[in-house]
Short mmCIF file of N, CA, C and O and ligand atoms in Angstrom, two decimals:
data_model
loop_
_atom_site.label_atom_id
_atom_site.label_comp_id
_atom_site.label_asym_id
_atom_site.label_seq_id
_atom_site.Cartn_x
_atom_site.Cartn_y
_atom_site.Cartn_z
N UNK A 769 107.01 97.45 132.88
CA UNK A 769 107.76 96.64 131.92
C UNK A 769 107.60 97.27 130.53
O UNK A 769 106.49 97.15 130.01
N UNK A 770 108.53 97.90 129.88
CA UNK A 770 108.48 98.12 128.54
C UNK A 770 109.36 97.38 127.43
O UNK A 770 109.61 98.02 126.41
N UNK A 771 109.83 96.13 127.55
CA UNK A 771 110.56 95.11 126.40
C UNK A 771 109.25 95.47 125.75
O UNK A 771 108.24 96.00 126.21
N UNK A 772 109.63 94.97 124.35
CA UNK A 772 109.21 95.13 123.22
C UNK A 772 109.87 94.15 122.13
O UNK A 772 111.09 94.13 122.00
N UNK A 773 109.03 93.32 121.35
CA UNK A 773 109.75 92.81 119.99
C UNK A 773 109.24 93.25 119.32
O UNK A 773 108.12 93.53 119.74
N UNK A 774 109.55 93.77 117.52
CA UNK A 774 109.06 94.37 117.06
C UNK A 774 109.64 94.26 115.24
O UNK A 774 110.81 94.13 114.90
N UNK A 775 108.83 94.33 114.61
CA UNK A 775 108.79 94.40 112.93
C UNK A 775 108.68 95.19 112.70
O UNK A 775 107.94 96.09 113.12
N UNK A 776 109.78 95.11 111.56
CA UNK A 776 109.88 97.22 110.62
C UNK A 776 110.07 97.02 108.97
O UNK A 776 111.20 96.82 108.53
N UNK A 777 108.84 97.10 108.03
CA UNK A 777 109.02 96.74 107.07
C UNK A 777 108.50 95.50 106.74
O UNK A 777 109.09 95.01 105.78
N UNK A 778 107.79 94.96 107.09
CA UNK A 778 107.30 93.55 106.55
C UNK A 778 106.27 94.12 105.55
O UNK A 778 105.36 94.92 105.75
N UNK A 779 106.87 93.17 103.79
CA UNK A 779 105.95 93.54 102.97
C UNK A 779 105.15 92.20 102.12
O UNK A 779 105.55 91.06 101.88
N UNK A 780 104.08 92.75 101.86
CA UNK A 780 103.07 91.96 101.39
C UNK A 780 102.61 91.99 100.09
O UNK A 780 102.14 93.12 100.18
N UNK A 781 102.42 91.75 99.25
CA UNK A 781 101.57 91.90 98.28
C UNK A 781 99.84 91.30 98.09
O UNK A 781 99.58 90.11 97.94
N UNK A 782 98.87 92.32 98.14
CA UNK A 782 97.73 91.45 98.41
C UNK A 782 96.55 92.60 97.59
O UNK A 782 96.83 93.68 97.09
N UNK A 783 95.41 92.04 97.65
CA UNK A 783 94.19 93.22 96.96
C UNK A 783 93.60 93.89 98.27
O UNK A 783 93.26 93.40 99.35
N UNK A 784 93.60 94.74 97.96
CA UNK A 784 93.42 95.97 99.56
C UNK A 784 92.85 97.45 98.42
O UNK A 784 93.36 97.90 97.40
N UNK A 785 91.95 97.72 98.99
CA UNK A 785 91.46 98.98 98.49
C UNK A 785 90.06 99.25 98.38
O UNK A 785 89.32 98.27 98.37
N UNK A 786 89.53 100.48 98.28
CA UNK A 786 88.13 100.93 97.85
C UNK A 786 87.31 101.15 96.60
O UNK A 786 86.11 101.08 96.32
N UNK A 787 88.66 101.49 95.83
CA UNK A 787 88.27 102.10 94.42
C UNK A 787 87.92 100.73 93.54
O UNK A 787 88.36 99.64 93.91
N UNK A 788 87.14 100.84 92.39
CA UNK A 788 86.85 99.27 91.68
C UNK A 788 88.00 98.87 91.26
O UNK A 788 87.96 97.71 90.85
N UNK A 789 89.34 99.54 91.17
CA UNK A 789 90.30 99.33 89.83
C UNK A 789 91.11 98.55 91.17
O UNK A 789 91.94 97.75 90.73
N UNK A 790 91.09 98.57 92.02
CA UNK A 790 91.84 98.03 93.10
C UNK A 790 91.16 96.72 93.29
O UNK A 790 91.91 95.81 93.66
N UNK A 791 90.28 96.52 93.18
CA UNK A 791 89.78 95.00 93.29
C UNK A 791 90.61 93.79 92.80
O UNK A 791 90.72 92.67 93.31
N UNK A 792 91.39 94.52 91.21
CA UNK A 792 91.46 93.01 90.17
C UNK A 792 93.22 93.34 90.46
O UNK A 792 93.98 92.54 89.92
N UNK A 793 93.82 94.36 91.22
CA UNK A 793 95.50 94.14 91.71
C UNK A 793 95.64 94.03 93.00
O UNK A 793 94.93 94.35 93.95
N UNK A 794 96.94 93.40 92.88
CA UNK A 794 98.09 93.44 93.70
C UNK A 794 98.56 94.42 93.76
O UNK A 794 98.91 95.08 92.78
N UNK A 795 98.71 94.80 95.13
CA UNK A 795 99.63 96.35 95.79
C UNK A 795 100.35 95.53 97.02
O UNK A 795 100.16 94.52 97.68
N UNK A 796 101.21 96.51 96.91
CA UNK A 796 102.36 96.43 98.10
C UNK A 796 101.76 96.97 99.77
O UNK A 796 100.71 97.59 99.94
N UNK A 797 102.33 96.71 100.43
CA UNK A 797 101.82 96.99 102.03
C UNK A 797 103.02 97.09 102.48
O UNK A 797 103.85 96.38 101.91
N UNK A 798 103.48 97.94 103.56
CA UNK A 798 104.34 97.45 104.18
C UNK A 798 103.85 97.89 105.78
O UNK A 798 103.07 98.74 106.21
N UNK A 799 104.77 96.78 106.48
CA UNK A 799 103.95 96.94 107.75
C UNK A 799 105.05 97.06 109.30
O UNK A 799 106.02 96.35 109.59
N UNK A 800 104.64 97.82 109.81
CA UNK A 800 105.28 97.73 111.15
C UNK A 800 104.43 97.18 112.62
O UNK A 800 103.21 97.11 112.71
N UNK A 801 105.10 96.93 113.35
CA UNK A 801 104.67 95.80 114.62
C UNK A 801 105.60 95.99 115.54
O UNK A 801 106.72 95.48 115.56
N UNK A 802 105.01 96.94 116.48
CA UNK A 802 105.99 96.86 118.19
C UNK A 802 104.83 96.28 119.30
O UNK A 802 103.66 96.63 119.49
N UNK A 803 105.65 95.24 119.93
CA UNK A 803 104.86 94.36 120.38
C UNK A 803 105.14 94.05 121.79
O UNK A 803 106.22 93.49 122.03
N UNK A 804 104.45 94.29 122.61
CA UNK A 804 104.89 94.37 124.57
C UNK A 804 105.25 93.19 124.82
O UNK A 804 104.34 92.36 124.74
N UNK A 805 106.32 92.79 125.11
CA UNK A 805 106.90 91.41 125.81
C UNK A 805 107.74 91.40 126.93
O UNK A 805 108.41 92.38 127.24
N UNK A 806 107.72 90.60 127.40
CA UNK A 806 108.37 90.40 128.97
C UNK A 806 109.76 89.79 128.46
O UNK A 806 109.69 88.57 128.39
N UNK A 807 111.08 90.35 128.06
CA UNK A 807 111.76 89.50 127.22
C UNK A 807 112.93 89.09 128.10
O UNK A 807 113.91 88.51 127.62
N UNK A 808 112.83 89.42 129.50
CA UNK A 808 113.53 88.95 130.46
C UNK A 808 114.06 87.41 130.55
O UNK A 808 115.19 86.93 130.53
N UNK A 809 112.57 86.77 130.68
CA UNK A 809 112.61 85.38 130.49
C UNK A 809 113.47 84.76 129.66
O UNK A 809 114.42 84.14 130.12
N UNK A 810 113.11 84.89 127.64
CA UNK A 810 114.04 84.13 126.73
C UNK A 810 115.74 85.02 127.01
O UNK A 810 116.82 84.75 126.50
N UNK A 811 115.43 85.97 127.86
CA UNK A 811 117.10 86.19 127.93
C UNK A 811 118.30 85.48 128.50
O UNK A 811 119.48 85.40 128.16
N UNK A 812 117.20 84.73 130.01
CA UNK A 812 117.62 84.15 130.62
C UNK A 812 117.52 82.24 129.99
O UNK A 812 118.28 81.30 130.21
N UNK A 813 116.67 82.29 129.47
CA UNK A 813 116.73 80.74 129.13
C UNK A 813 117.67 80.45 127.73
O UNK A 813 118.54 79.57 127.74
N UNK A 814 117.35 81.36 126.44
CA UNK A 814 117.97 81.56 125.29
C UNK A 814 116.92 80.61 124.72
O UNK A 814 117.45 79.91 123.86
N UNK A 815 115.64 80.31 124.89
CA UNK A 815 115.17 79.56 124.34
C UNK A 815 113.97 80.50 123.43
O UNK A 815 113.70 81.64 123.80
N UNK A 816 113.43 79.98 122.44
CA UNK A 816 112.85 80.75 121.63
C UNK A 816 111.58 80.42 121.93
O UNK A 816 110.72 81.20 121.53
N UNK A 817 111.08 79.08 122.80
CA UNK A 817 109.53 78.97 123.48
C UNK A 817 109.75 79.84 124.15
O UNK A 817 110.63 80.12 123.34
N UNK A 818 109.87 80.95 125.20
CA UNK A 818 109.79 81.89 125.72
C UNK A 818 109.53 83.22 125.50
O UNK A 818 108.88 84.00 126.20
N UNK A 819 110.31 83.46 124.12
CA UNK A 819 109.96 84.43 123.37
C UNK A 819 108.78 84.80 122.58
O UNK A 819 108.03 83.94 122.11
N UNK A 820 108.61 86.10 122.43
CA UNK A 820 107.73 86.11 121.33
C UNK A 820 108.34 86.06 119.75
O UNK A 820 109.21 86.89 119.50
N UNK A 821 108.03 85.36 118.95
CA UNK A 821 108.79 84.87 117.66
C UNK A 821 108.36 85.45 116.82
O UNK A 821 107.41 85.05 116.16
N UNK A 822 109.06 86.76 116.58
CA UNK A 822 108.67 87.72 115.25
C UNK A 822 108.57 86.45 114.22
O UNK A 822 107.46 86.24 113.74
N UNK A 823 109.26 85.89 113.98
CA UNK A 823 109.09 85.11 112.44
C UNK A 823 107.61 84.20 112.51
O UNK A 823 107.20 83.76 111.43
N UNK A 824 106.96 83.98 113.50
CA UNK A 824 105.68 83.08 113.46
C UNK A 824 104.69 84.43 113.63
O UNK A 824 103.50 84.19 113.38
N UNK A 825 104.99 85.77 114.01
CA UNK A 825 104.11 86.60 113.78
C UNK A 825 103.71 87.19 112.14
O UNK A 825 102.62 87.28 111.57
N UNK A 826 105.31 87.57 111.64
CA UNK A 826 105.37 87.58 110.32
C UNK A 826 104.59 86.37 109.36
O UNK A 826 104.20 86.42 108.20
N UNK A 827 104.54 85.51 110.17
CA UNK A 827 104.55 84.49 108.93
C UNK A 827 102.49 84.85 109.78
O UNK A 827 101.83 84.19 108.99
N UNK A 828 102.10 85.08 110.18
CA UNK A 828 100.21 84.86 110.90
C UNK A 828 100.13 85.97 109.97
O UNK A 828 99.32 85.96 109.04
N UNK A 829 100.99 87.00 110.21
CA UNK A 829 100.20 88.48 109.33
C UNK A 829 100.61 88.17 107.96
O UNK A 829 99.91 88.92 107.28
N UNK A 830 101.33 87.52 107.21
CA UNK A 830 101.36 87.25 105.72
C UNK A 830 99.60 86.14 105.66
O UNK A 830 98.63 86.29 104.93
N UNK A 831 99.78 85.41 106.44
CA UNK A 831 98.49 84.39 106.54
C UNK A 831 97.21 85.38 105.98
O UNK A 831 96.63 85.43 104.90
N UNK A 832 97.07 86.09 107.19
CA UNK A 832 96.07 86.91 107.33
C UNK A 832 95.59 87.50 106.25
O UNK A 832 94.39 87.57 105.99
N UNK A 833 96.90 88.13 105.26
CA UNK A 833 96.40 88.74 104.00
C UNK A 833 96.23 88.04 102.80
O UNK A 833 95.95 88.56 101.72
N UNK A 834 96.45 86.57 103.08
CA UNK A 834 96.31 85.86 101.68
C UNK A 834 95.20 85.43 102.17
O UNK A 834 95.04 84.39 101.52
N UNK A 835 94.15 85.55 103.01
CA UNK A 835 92.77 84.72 103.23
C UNK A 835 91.87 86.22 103.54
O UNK A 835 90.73 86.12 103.99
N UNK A 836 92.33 87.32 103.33
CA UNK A 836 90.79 88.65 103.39
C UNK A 836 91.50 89.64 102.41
O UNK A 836 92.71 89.81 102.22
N UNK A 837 90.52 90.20 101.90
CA UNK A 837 90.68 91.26 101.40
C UNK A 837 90.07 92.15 101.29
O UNK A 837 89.28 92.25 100.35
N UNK A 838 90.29 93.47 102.57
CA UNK A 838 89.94 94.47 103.20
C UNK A 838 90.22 95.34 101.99
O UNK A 838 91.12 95.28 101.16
N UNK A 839 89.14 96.20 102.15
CA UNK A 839 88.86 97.67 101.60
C UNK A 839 89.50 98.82 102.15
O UNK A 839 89.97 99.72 101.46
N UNK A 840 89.51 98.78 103.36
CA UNK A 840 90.62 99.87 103.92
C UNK A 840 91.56 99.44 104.93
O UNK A 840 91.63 98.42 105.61
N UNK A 841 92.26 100.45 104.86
CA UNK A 841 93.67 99.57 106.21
C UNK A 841 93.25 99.80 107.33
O UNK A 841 93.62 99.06 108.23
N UNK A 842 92.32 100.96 107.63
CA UNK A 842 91.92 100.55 109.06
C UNK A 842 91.10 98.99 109.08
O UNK A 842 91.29 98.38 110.14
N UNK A 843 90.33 98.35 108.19
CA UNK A 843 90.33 97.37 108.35
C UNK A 843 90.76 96.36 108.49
O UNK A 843 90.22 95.43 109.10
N UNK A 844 92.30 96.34 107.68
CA UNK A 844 93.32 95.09 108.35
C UNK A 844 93.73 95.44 109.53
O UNK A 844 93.88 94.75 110.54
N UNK A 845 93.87 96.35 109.38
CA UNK A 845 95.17 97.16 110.94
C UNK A 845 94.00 96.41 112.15
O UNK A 845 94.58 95.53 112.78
N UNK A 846 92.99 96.52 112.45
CA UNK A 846 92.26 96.23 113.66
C UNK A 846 92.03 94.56 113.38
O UNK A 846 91.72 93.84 114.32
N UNK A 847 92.15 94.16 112.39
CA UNK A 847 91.39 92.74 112.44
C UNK A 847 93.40 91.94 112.67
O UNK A 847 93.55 90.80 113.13
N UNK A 848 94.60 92.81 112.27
CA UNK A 848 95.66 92.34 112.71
C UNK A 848 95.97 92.19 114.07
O UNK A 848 96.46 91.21 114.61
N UNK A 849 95.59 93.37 114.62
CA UNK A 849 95.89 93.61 115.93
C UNK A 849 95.14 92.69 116.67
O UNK A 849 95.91 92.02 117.35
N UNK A 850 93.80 92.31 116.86
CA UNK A 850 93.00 91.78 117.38
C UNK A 850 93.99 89.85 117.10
O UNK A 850 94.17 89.02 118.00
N UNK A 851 94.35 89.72 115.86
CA UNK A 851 94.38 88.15 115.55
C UNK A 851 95.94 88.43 116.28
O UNK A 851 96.15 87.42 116.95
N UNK A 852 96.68 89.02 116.37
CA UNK A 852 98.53 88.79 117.24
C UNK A 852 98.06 88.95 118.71
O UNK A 852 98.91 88.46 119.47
N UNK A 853 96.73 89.60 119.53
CA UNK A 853 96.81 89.78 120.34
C UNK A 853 95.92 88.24 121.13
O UNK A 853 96.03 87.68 122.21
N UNK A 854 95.16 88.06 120.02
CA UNK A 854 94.72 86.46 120.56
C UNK A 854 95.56 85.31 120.56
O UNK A 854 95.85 84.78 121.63
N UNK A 855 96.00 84.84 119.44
CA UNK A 855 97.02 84.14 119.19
C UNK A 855 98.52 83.90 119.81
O UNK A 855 99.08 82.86 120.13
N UNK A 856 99.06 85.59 119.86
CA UNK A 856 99.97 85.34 120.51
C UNK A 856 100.19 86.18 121.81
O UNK A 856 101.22 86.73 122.21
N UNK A 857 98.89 86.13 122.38
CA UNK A 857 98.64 86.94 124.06
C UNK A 857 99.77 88.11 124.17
O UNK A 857 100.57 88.55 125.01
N UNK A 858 99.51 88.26 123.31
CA UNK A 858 100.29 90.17 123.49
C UNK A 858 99.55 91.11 124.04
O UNK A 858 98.37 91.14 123.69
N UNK A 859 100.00 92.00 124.93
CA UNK A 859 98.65 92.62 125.81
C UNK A 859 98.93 93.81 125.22
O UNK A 859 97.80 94.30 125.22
N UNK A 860 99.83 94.87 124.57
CA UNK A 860 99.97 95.92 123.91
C UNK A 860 100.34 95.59 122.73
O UNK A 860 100.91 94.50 122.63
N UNK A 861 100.13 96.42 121.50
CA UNK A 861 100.89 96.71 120.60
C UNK A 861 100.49 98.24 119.60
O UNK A 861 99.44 98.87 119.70
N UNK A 862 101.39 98.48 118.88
CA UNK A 862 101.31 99.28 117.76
C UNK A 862 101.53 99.12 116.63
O UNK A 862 102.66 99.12 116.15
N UNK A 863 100.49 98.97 116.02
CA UNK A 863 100.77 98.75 114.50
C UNK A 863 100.70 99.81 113.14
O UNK A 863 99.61 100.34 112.90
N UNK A 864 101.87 100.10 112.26
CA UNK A 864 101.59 100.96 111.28
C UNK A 864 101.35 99.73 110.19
O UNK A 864 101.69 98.55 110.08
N UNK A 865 100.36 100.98 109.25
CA UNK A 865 100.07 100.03 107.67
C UNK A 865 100.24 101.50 106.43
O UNK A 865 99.58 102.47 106.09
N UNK A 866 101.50 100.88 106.12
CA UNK A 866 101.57 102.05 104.88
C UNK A 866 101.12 101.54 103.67
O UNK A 866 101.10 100.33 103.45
N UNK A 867 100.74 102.41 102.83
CA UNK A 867 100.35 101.91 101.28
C UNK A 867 101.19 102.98 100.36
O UNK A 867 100.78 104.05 99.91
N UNK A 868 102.76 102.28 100.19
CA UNK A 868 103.33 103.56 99.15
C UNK A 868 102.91 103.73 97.82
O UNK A 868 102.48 102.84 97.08
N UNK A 869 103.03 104.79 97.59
CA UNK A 869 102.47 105.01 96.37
C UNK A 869 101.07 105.43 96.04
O UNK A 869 100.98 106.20 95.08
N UNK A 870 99.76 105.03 96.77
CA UNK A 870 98.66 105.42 97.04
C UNK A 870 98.29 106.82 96.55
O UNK A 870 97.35 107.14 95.82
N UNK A 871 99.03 107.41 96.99
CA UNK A 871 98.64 108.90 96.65
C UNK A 871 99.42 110.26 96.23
O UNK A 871 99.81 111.14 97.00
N UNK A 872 99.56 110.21 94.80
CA UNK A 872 100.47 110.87 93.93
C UNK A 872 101.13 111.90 94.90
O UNK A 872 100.50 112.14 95.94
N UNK A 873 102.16 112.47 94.74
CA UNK A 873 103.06 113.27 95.71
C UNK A 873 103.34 113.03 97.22
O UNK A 873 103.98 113.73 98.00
N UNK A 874 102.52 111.58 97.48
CA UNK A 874 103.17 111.62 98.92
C UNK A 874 104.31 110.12 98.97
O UNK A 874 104.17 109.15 98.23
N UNK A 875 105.04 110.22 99.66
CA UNK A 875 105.48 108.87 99.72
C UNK A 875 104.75 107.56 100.39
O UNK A 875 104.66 106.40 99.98
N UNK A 876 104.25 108.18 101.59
CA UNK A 876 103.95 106.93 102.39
C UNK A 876 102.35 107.97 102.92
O UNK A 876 102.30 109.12 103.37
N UNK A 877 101.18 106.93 102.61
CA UNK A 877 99.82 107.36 103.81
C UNK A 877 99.76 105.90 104.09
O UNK A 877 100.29 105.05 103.38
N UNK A 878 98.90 105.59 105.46
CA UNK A 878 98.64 104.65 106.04
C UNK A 878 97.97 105.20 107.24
O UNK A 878 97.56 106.36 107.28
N UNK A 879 97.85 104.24 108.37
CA UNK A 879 97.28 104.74 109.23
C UNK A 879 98.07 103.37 110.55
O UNK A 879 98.65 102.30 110.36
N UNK A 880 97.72 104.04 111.69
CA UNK A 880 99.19 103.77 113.33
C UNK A 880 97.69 103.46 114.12
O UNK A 880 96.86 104.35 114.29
N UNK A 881 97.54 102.31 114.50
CA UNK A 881 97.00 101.78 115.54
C UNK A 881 97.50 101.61 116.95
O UNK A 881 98.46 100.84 116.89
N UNK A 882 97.25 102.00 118.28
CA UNK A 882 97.81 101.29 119.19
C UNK A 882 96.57 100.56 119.83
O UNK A 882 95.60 101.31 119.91
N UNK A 883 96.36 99.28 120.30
CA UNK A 883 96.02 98.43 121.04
C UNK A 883 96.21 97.87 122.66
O UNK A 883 97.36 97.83 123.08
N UNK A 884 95.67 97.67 123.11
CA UNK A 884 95.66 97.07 124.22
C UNK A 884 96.18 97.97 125.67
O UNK A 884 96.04 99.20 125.70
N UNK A 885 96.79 97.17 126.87
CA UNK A 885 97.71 97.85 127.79
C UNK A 885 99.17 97.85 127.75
O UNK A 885 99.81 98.47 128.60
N1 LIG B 2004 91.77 106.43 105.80
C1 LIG B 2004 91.78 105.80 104.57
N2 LIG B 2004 91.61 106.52 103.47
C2 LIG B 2004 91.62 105.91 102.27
C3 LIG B 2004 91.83 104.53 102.17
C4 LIG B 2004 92.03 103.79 103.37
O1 LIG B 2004 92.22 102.55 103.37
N3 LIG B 2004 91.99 104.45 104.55
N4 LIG B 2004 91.87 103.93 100.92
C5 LIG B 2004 91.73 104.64 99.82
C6 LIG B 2004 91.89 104.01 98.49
O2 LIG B 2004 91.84 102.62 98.54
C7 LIG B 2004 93.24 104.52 97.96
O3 LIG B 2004 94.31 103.96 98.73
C8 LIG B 2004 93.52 104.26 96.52
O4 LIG B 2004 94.73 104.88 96.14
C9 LIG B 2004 91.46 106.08 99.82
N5 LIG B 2004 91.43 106.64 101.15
#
């Protein structure tokens, strides 16, 4: 089975970083989420209890970043993955976490998690 639902671009504003000057701002995140689902089912019912509901995932990972504030993105990226895969029994996923701007001449660094089976 490879269905998939999935987020491209979900952005955040939150305090994320290592350096001291990053402590007292707000930076941008943006985030991607491909997520293993059986999507056979809500195809056949059209009902959205069946589905997995990007918008209640979006709305757990906005949650997530207004209550921690991680020092590095491998630290959200694993503590994300871990909270969509409990919450919403997702048995795979992949998650990117970009931080644009971060680092003069590049556009985008971040770091690509995959999880689970
Ligand atoms: N692999 C990582 N490297 C770095 C991170 C990170 O989260 N993961 N963070 C920083 C700083 O916070 C940087 O983003 C400030 O611009 C440096 N390296």
């Amino acid at each position: 089975m490879t269905d998939t639902v999935f987020i491209e671009g979900l952005t955040v504003e939150t305090v994320i970083g290592d350096y001291d000057w990053e402590r007292d701002v707000q930076q941008r995140l943006e985030i991607d989420l491909e997520m293993k689902w059986n999507n056979r089912m809500p195809g056949l019912s059209d009902d959205v209890g069946d589905a997995l509901d990007y918008a209640a995932v979006s709305d757990a990972v906005r949650r997530w970043f207004a209550e921690h504030q991680p020092r590095l993105l491998e630290k959200a990226a694993e503590a994300i993955a871990a909270m969509i895969q409990n919450e919403f029994e997702v048995e795979w996923l992949r998650l990117t976490l970009r931080k644009p701007g971060a680092v003069p001449g590049a556009r985008n660094v971040g770091v690509r998690i995959e999880r689970g089976i």
